[in-house]
Amino acid sequence: FDAYGLSKVRNARDREFPEIDAKRKLTPVQEIKEFILNQDNAKATTTQIALGTGMDPGNVSTRLKDTKDFVKLDKVGREQYYGVAERP
């Protein structure tokens, strides 16, 4: 706090408050979508998604490739970036 009230507020990190997350039940695809859309540039790699969601990288990769909800974006070296497909 300072003279004007609350100051230096930051956004919570992913999974910082597990008691709040525990109340929300998302499917793995919904969880991946939410993670990608919460990124500044709305794209993420399999590794980033796995680390950010706590999901197994193999499961993340399978869902990204087998679900029409995601699209391949740019590739940097060996890292493939994915985004959320737009619905018509």
Coordinates of C-alpha atoms in Angstrom, one line a residue:
F1 CA 0.0 0.0 0.0
D2 CA 1.1 3.6 -0.6
A3 CA -0.5 6.9 0.1
Y4 CA -3.1 6.3 -2.6
G5 CA -4.0 2.7 -1.7
L6 CA -3.1 -0.6 -3.2
S7 CA 0.0 -0.5 -5.4
K8 CA 2.3 -2.8 -7.4
V9 CA -0.4 -5.4 -8.2
R10 CA 0.6 -8.2 -10.5
N11 CA -1.3 -10.9 -12.4
A12 CA -1.4 -14.3 -10.7
R13 CA 0.8 -17.0 -12.3
D14 CA -0.8 -20.1 -13.7
R15 CA -1.7 -22.5 -11.0
E16 CA -0.6 -20.1 -8.3
F17 CA -3.9 -20.6 -6.4
P18 CA -4.8 -24.3 -6.7
E19 CA -7.8 -23.9 -4.5
I20 CA -9.4 -21.7 -7.1
D21 CA -8.4 -23.9 -10.0
A22 CA -9.8 -27.0 -8.2
K23 CA -13.3 -25.6 -8.4
R24 CA -13.1 -25.3 -12.2
K25 CA -13.3 -28.5 -14.2
L26 CA -12.1 -28.2 -17.8
T27 CA -11.6 -30.8 -20.5
P28 CA -7.9 -31.1 -21.7
V29 CA -8.8 -29.3 -24.9
Q30 CA -10.5 -26.5 -23.1
E31 CA -7.5 -26.2 -20.8
I32 CA -5.1 -26.0 -23.8
K33 CA -7.3 -23.4 -25.5
E34 CA -7.5 -21.3 -22.4
F35 CA -3.7 -21.5 -21.9
I36 CA -3.0 -20.5 -25.5
L37 CA -5.5 -17.6 -25.5
N38 CA -4.0 -16.3 -22.2
Q39 CA -0.6 -15.9 -23.9
D40 CA 0.4 -12.4 -25.0
N41 CA 0.6 -13.4 -28.6
A42 CA -2.1 -16.1 -28.5
K43 CA 0.3 -18.9 -29.5
A44 CA 2.3 -21.5 -27.7
T45 CA 4.5 -24.6 -28.2
T46 CA 3.7 -28.1 -26.9
T47 CA 6.4 -27.7 -24.3
Q48 CA 5.1 -24.3 -23.1
I49 CA 1.6 -25.7 -22.9
A50 CA 2.7 -28.8 -21.0
L51 CA 4.7 -26.8 -18.5
G52 CA 2.0 -24.2 -18.0
T53 CA -0.9 -26.7 -17.6
G54 CA 0.9 -29.6 -15.9
M55 CA -0.3 -31.9 -18.6
D56 CA 1.8 -34.6 -20.2
P57 CA 3.7 -33.3 -23.3
G58 CA 2.6 -36.4 -25.3
N59 CA -1.1 -35.8 -24.5
V60 CA -0.8 -32.1 -25.4
S61 CA 0.9 -33.0 -28.7
T62 CA -1.8 -35.5 -29.5
R63 CA -4.6 -33.1 -28.8
L64 CA -3.0 -30.3 -30.8
K65 CA -2.5 -32.5 -33.8
D66 CA -5.8 -34.5 -33.7
T67 CA -8.2 -31.7 -32.8
K68 CA -9.6 -29.2 -35.3
D69 CA -9.6 -26.6 -32.6
F70 CA -6.0 -25.8 -33.1
V71 CA -3.9 -24.6 -36.0
K72 CA -0.2 -24.6 -36.7
L73 CA 1.3 -21.2 -36.8
D74 CA 5.0 -20.4 -37.3
K75 CA 7.9 -22.6 -36.5
V76 CA 11.1 -21.5 -34.9
G77 CA 13.9 -24.1 -35.1
R78 CA 12.3 -27.3 -33.8
E79 CA 9.5 -25.5 -31.9
Q80 CA 6.1 -25.5 -33.6
Y81 CA 3.7 -22.8 -32.4
Y82 CA 0.0 -23.5 -32.3
G83 CA -3.0 -21.2 -32.0
V84 CA -6.7 -21.6 -31.5
A85 CA -8.6 -22.1 -34.8
E86 CA -11.3 -19.5 -35.5
R87 CA -14.9 -20.9 -35.7
P88 CA -17.1 -19.7 -38.6

